Tab-separated table of C-alpha atoms in Angstrom:
chain	number	residue	atom	x	y	z
T	1	THR	CA	33.885	-21.790	28.444
T	2	GLY	CA	31.866	-20.792	25.105
T	3	PRO	CA	28.299	-22.279	24.160
T	4	THR	CA	27.837	-26.361	24.899
T	5	ILE	CA	26.593	-27.095	21.513
T	6	SER	CA	28.130	-26.141	18.039
T	7	GLY	CA	24.964	-25.186	16.831
T	8	THR	CA	24.045	-26.853	13.784
T	9	LEU	CA	21.383	-29.754	13.619
T	10	TYR	CA	22.341	-32.903	11.496
T	11	PHE	CA	19.283	-35.097	10.671
T	12	TRP	CA	20.479	-38.718	9.146
T	13	ASN	CA	18.977	-39.798	5.993
T	14	HIS	CA	19.586	-42.758	4.312
T	15	TYR	CA	19.831	-44.052	0.811
T	16	GLY	CA	21.734	-47.615	0.990
T	17	GLY	CA	23.648	-50.250	2.273
T	18	ASN	CA	21.372	-53.355	2.581
T	19	SER	CA	21.889	-53.966	6.594
T	20	HIS	CA	20.938	-53.636	9.607
T	21	ALA	CA	24.880	-53.333	11.061
T	22	ALA	CA	25.167	-49.299	11.777
T	23	GLN	CA	28.740	-49.601	10.173
T	24	ASN	CA	27.415	-50.505	6.800
T	25	TYR	CA	24.957	-47.638	6.811
T	26	GLN	CA	25.281	-45.623	3.337
T	27	GLY	CA	23.499	-41.827	3.741
T	28	GLY	CA	24.685	-38.697	5.484
T	29	TYR	CA	23.282	-35.533	7.240
T	30	ALA	CA	20.761	-32.687	6.910
T	31	THR	CA	22.049	-29.420	8.096
T	32	TYR	CA	20.648	-26.621	9.476
T	33	ASN	CA	21.295	-23.631	11.763
T	34	PHE	CA	21.447	-19.660	11.489
T	35	SER	CA	22.276	-19.511	7.915
T	36	GLY	CA	20.154	-22.152	6.204
T	37	GLU	CA	19.715	-25.486	5.329
T	38	VAL	CA	20.824	-27.971	3.085
T	39	ALA	CA	20.105	-31.861	2.093
T	40	ALA	CA	22.431	-34.580	3.120
T	41	ALA	CA	24.802	-35.534	0.350
T	42	SER	CA	23.603	-38.207	-1.801
T	43	LYS	CA	24.678	-40.928	-3.772
T	44	GLY	CA	23.220	-40.252	-7.674
T	45	SER	CA	23.084	-43.862	-8.878
T	46	ILE	CA	21.796	-45.023	-5.997
T	47	LEU	CA	18.814	-42.642	-6.618
T	48	GLU	CA	19.164	-43.315	-10.129
T	49	ASN	CA	18.305	-46.656	-10.401
T	50	ASN	CA	16.110	-47.543	-7.131
T	51	ILE	CA	12.441	-46.079	-7.839
T	52	ASN	CA	11.374	-45.739	-4.035
T	53	MET	CA	13.953	-43.982	-2.956
T	54	ILE	CA	13.532	-39.893	-2.930
T	55	ALA	CA	16.330	-37.284	-3.338
T	56	PRO	CA	17.206	-36.068	0.502
T	57	GLU	CA	14.936	-33.321	1.601
T	58	LYS	CA	16.592	-29.972	2.827
T	59	PRO	CA	15.005	-30.223	7.059
T	60	GLY	CA	12.905	-26.835	7.693
T	61	GLN	CA	13.136	-24.710	10.338
T	62	TYR	CA	10.067	-26.624	12.856
T	63	ILE	CA	11.326	-30.157	14.099
T	64	PRO	CA	8.429	-32.399	13.151
T	65	VAL	CA	7.492	-34.434	16.224
T	66	GLY	CA	9.575	-37.535	16.868
T	67	GLN	CA	12.033	-36.878	14.463
T	68	GLY	CA	15.724	-37.321	15.631
T	69	PHE	CA	18.648	-35.010	15.001
T	70	PHE	CA	22.080	-34.562	16.122
T	71	VAL	CA	24.659	-32.357	18.141
T	72	ILE	CA	28.319	-31.784	18.360
T	73	GLY	CA	28.795	-31.315	21.921
T	74	LYS	CA	31.653	-28.435	22.538
T	75	ASN	CA	31.877	-28.005	25.955
T	76	GLY	CA	31.035	-29.559	29.485
T	77	GLY	CA	26.830	-28.836	30.019
T	78	THR	CA	23.337	-28.854	30.424
T	79	ILE	CA	20.948	-28.402	26.941
T	80	ASN	CA	17.801	-27.490	27.958
T	81	PHE	CA	14.847	-28.425	25.852
T	82	ASN	CA	11.393	-26.592	27.290
T	83	ASN	CA	7.848	-25.864	25.714
T	84	GLY	CA	9.159	-21.896	25.552
T	85	GLN	CA	11.359	-23.255	22.501
T	86	ARG	CA	7.706	-25.159	21.226
T	87	ILE	CA	5.170	-23.783	18.545
T	88	TYR	CA	2.017	-25.288	16.949
T	89	LYS	CA	2.223	-25.992	13.142
T	90	GLN	CA	0.778	-28.124	10.693
T	91	GLU	CA	2.487	-30.563	9.452
T	92	GLU	CA	3.047	-29.193	5.343
T	93	GLY	CA	6.135	-30.960	3.750
T	94	SER	CA	8.745	-30.195	6.478
T	95	ASN	CA	6.654	-28.184	8.874
T	96	SER	CA	5.806	-29.406	12.296
T	97	VAL	CA	5.460	-28.938	15.768
T	98	PHE	CA	9.107	-27.619	17.811
T	99	MET	CA	11.779	-24.935	17.630
T	100	ARG	CA	10.813	-21.362	18.075
T	101	GLY	CA	12.783	-18.791	19.621
T	102	MET	CA	15.291	-16.728	17.735
T	103	VAL	CA	15.314	-18.311	14.776
T	104	ASP	CA	12.362	-16.908	14.018
T	105	ASN	CA	14.167	-14.194	12.948
T	106	PHE	CA	15.000	-16.188	9.668
T	107	SER	CA	11.940	-18.107	8.757
T	108	LYS	CA	11.912	-18.311	5.084
T	109	SER	CA	9.251	-15.675	3.466
T	110	ALA	CA	11.852	-12.951	6.158
T	111	ASP	CA	15.116	-14.331	4.940
T	112	ASN	CA	16.124	-11.731	2.087
T	113	ARG	CA	20.285	-12.447	2.704
T	114	MET	CA	22.004	-13.839	-0.078
T	115	LYS	CA	22.925	-17.360	-0.371
T	116	PHE	CA	24.933	-18.971	-3.156
T	117	ARG	CA	24.291	-22.706	-3.251
T	118	ILE	CA	27.588	-25.058	-4.536
T	119	GLY	CA	27.072	-28.332	-6.225
T	120	TYR	CA	29.697	-31.205	-6.707
T	121	SER	CA	29.498	-34.061	-8.085
T	122	SER	CA	32.362	-36.578	-8.352
T	123	THR	CA	33.378	-39.885	-10.325
T	124	ASN	CA	31.880	-42.004	-7.783
T	125	THR	CA	28.326	-40.040	-8.103
T	126	ILE	CA	28.060	-38.578	-4.697
T	127	ASN	CA	26.263	-35.487	-4.900
T	128	ARG	CA	26.890	-32.660	-2.155
T	129	GLN	CA	25.468	-29.150	-1.544
T	130	LEU	CA	27.669	-26.770	0.086
T	131	LEU	CA	25.763	-23.357	1.228
T	132	LEU	CA	27.070	-19.820	1.414
T	133	THR	CA	25.359	-17.591	3.398
T	134	ILE	CA	25.998	-13.640	3.552
T	135	ASP	CA	24.942	-12.053	6.803
T	136	SER	CA	26.083	-9.067	8.451
T	137	ASN	CA	26.046	-10.796	11.362
T	138	THR	CA	28.960	-12.899	10.865
T	139	THR	CA	32.528	-12.888	9.631
T	140	SER	CA	34.717	-14.786	7.495
T	141	ASP	CA	36.421	-16.474	10.529
T	142	ILE	CA	34.206	-19.666	12.508
T	143	ASP	CA	30.808	-18.158	13.669
T	144	TRP	CA	28.667	-20.407	16.424
T	145	ALA	CA	25.743	-21.140	14.763
T	146	TYR	CA	26.820	-20.203	11.271
T	147	ASP	CA	29.289	-22.120	10.199
T	148	GLY	CA	28.277	-26.272	10.167
T	149	GLU	CA	30.670	-28.531	10.204
T	150	LEU	CA	31.228	-31.513	7.926
T	151	ASN	CA	30.771	-34.105	10.229
T	152	GLU	CA	30.809	-37.251	8.180
T	153	THR	CA	32.939	-39.032	5.808
T	154	GLN	CA	31.646	-39.497	2.322
T	155	ILE	CA	33.752	-41.618	-0.386
T	156	ASP	CA	34.101	-37.617	-2.485
T	157	ASP	CA	33.577	-34.713	-0.806
T	158	MET	CA	33.612	-31.482	-1.060
T	159	PHE	CA	33.616	-28.553	1.696
T	160	TRP	CA	34.495	-25.693	2.397
T	161	LEU	CA	37.471	-25.063	3.938
T	162	ILE	CA	37.671	-21.982	7.118
T	163	ASN	CA	41.019	-22.080	9.232
T	164	ASP	CA	42.015	-25.868	7.138
T	165	GLU	CA	38.373	-27.121	9.119
T	166	GLU	CA	35.786	-28.141	6.769
T	167	PHE	CA	32.410	-27.234	6.504
T	168	VAL	CA	29.148	-27.475	4.947
T	169	ILE	CA	27.499	-24.409	5.984
T	170	GLN	CA	29.328	-21.419	5.930
T	171	ALA	CA	28.466	-17.688	6.395
T	172	SER	CA	29.936	-14.096	6.093
T	173	ASN	CA	29.559	-10.931	6.046
T	174	ASN	CA	31.706	-10.292	2.733
T	175	ALA	CA	30.695	-10.305	-0.682
T	176	GLU	CA	33.030	-8.168	-2.414
T	177	ILE	CA	34.845	-8.273	-5.262
T	178	SER	CA	37.854	-9.464	-3.586
T	179	ALA	CA	36.092	-12.128	-1.968
T	180	VAL	CA	37.220	-15.524	-1.896
T	181	TYR	CA	35.813	-19.139	-0.236
T	182	PRO	CA	38.433	-21.329	-0.539
T	183	LEU	CA	37.319	-25.347	-1.289
T	184	GLY	CA	38.663	-28.619	-0.100
T	185	VAL	CA	37.938	-31.571	-2.200
T	186	LYS	CA	38.678	-35.467	-1.680
T	187	ILE	CA	38.082	-38.558	-3.809
T	188	SER	CA	39.360	-41.731	-4.146
T	189	SER	CA	39.411	-42.667	-7.714
T	190	ASP	CA	40.704	-41.064	-10.196
T	191	GLY	CA	37.843	-39.653	-12.646
T	192	LEU	CA	35.873	-36.487	-13.874
T	193	ASN	CA	34.360	-34.194	-11.115
T	194	THR	CA	32.017	-31.729	-11.807
T	195	ILE	CA	31.382	-28.029	-9.045
T	196	ASN	CA	28.482	-26.647	-10.307
T	197	ILE	CA	25.330	-23.915	-9.190
T	198	ASP	CA	22.790	-25.620	-7.623
T	199	ASP	CA	20.996	-22.416	-6.664
T	200	LEU	CA	21.064	-18.811	-5.611
T	201	GLU	CA	18.786	-17.005	-3.330
T	202	ASN	CA	18.293	-13.142	-3.545
T	203	VAL	CA	21.362	-13.159	-5.562
T	204	PRO	CA	21.498	-9.931	-8.087
T	205	ASP	CA	20.930	-11.264	-11.753
T	206	ASN	CA	24.414	-9.037	-12.361
T	207	PHE	CA	26.341	-10.789	-9.252
T	208	ASN	CA	29.909	-12.052	-11.154
T	209	ILE	CA	30.344	-16.521	-9.625
T	210	TYR	CA	33.376	-17.842	-10.493
T	211	LEU	CA	35.679	-21.065	-9.993
T	212	HIS	CA	38.726	-20.220	-9.593
T	213	ASP	CA	41.075	-23.276	-10.454
T	214	LYS	CA	44.485	-22.453	-9.153
T	215	VAL	CA	46.686	-25.371	-10.669
T	216	LEU	CA	45.536	-24.211	-13.950
T	217	ASN	CA	45.163	-20.383	-13.321
T	218	LEU	CA	41.803	-20.138	-14.720
T	219	TYR	CA	38.523	-18.507	-13.748
T	220	HIS	CA	35.649	-20.501	-14.561
T	221	ASP	CA	32.405	-18.463	-14.612
T	222	LEU	CA	29.624	-20.722	-12.961
T	223	ARG	CA	26.658	-18.768	-14.125
T	224	GLN	CA	27.311	-19.592	-17.265
T	225	SER	CA	28.279	-23.286	-17.163
T	226	ASP	CA	29.428	-25.882	-14.812
T	227	TYR	CA	32.969	-26.759	-13.555
T	228	SER	CA	34.085	-30.349	-14.485
T	229	VAL	CA	37.353	-31.111	-14.055
T	230	PHE	CA	39.373	-35.290	-14.374
T	231	LEU	CA	41.475	-35.392	-10.676
T	232	ASN	CA	43.772	-38.320	-9.353
T	233	THR	CA	42.842	-40.042	-6.640
T	234	GLY	CA	43.770	-37.499	-3.322
T	235	GLU	CA	43.242	-34.446	-1.322
T	236	TYR	CA	42.859	-31.118	-2.486
T	237	LEU	CA	42.714	-28.078	0.007
T	238	ASN	CA	44.671	-25.284	-1.981
T	239	ARG	CA	42.803	-25.712	-5.582
T	240	PHE	CA	39.577	-24.538	-5.154
T	241	GLU	CA	38.153	-21.466	-4.532
T	242	VAL	CA	34.566	-19.651	-5.221
T	243	THR	CA	34.926	-15.694	-5.616
T	244	PHE	CA	33.115	-12.758	-7.084
T	245	GLY	CA	36.475	-10.897	-9.250
T	246	SER	CA	39.684	-10.258	-9.504
T	247	ASP	CA	42.156	-7.945	-10.022
T	248	GLU	CA	42.906	-10.520	-12.918
T	249	LEU	CA	39.537	-11.020	-14.151
T	250	LEU	CA	39.216	-6.903	-14.748
T	251	GLY	CA	40.715	-8.285	-18.260
T	252	ILE	CA	40.835	-11.885	-18.505
T	253	ASP	CA	43.646	-12.680	-20.477
T	254	ASP	CA	45.330	-15.073	-23.188
T	255	HIS	CA	46.992	-16.996	-20.984
T	256	SER	CA	44.290	-17.615	-18.530
T	257	ASN	CA	41.618	-18.246	-21.651
T	258	GLN	CA	44.840	-21.118	-23.261
T	259	SER	CA	44.689	-23.277	-20.003
T	260	ILE	CA	45.669	-26.804	-20.611
T	261	ASP	CA	46.428	-29.540	-18.915
T	262	ILE	CA	48.058	-33.360	-19.327
T	263	LEU	CA	48.081	-35.638	-16.407
T	264	TYR	CA	48.335	-39.681	-16.407
T	265	SER	CA	45.570	-42.184	-14.282
T	266	SER	CA	46.700	-45.098	-13.369
T	267	ASP	CA	43.567	-45.971	-12.145
T	268	ILE	CA	42.234	-46.603	-15.750
T	269	ASN	CA	46.045	-46.460	-17.300
T	270	GLN	CA	45.065	-43.559	-19.883
T	271	LEU	CA	46.712	-39.913	-20.390
T	272	VAL	CA	44.003	-37.195	-19.086
T	273	LEU	CA	43.851	-33.848	-21.284
T	274	ILE	CA	42.313	-31.384	-19.295
T	275	ASN	CA	41.309	-28.626	-21.817
T	276	PRO	CA	37.897	-26.567	-20.210
T	277	ASN	CA	38.588	-23.730	-22.631
T	278	GLN	CA	38.116	-26.198	-25.596
T	279	ILE	CA	41.118	-24.790	-27.348
T	280	ASP	CA	41.974	-26.314	-30.565
T	281	VAL	CA	44.652	-29.176	-29.558
T	282	THR	CA	46.345	-30.828	-33.145
T	283	SER	CA	48.536	-33.198	-31.363
T	284	ILE	CA	49.529	-34.887	-28.379
T	285	VAL	CA	53.086	-36.731	-28.304
T	286	LEU	CA	54.889	-38.557	-25.421
T	287	PHE	CA	58.852	-39.030	-25.453
T	288	ASN	CA	60.896	-41.479	-23.321
T	289	MET	CA	63.785	-39.953	-21.352
T	290	LEU	CA	66.002	-40.377	-24.449
T	291	GLY	CA	64.023	-37.767	-25.771
T	292	GLN	CA	62.942	-40.550	-28.378
T	293	SER	CA	58.989	-39.825	-29.550
T	294	VAL	CA	57.265	-43.578	-29.159
T	295	THR	CA	53.348	-42.433	-29.189
T	296	THR	CA	52.406	-39.544	-30.939
T	297	TYR	CA	48.160	-38.868	-30.668
T	298	ASN	CA	47.023	-37.184	-34.075
T	299	THR	CA	42.809	-37.400	-33.246
T	300	ILE	CA	42.288	-35.162	-30.325
T	301	ILE	CA	38.897	-35.262	-29.267
T	302	ARG	CA	37.773	-31.388	-29.009
T	303	SER	CA	36.262	-31.343	-25.214
T	304	SER	CA	36.602	-30.026	-21.478
T	305	HIS	CA	38.658	-33.424	-20.938
T	306	SER	CA	39.277	-36.233	-22.971
T	307	GLU	CA	40.926	-39.909	-21.893
T	308	TYR	CA	43.722	-42.004	-24.548
T	309	ASP	CA	45.554	-45.312	-23.968
T	310	VAL	CA	48.678	-45.879	-22.664
T	311	ASN	CA	50.792	-49.291	-23.941
T	312	LEU	CA	54.446	-48.917	-22.552
T	313	SER	CA	57.169	-50.618	-20.855
T	314	ALA	CA	57.870	-49.769	-17.609
T	315	GLY	CA	60.562	-46.521	-17.049
T	316	THR	CA	60.082	-42.856	-17.424
T	317	TYR	CA	58.110	-40.671	-20.260
C-alpha cells in the first residue's frame, strides 16, 4: 500500500509563547529529506528583540543523540530503527550520531544538485524559507521522501503548491526555461510582503530566476532585487510562481514594465499604490458613483508601494 511514513523528518523549533501549555507554543518545524533541509519558520520581531534567541538552524544529515523529531504516518505498518542506521560522528554543530543508509548519497560535500532557497517575509514578520532541488530521480509530481509537506499553521505563510497540496520542500527534474513552480501565500492582515532569494547552491551565475505576479502581469528578476507587494488579508493560491523564463521574457515589453495596481486596505483605512517598477505617477483621483471627483492626491511618493489616507462617508467609490 505504499511507504509507512512520508519520508520527511520534522524538528520542532520553539521561539515564543511564554507558556508551558502546548496550545500556546509559538514556533515551527525544521524539515529534512532527500532533497535537503530548511530551517523552521521564525518570527522576526522576537529574534530581533530578544538577545537570548538565536535564528533557527537547518537540521543536518546526522540526528544528534537525544534529538526528538516527528514523522507523518501515511499508511499503517511498523517503523523500523536498527543499528545499521547508526554511524559514529563527533558532535560538531549539526553533526552527531544516527542516520546513515541512503542519506549518505546526499552528504553536503557530494551534493552537486542545484538548490534554490526562496525566502518569504510577511507583514507580521513571519520568515519562511522554501527549498527547490533539481534532481534527476524526481518528477514535477509528488515524490516520496523528496517533497516535504507543510505540517503547521503560522499566522502568515508561503509554500510550494504541488497538485493543490502545500509543501516546504520540493524536488523536480525540470530546470528548463519553461518550468513553472506555483507558490501559495496566506496572510492574516493587510500589509507588505516580500519574496526573495535566500540562497543558491550550485546554480550558474547566468541562470535567470523570476517571480511571476500573474495579477500584475509582471516578471520580477529576483537576482536583481527582492519582490515586495502589498496584499490584503486572505489566501493567494493562483497569483505567484517561480520560473526561469518564458516566451514573454524573450523581449519584456512596455506593458510588463508599466504594471501598476491600487487597492484599498480596510485594516489601515488607506489606499495603497503598488508600483513595483516605480514609474512616474503624478496624481491619484478618487471618484464617487456619480462621476464626481471627491479626493485628489497630488503628492505621490515614488516607491514600490505607498499609502494614502482615506476619509470618506459611507458609499461606493
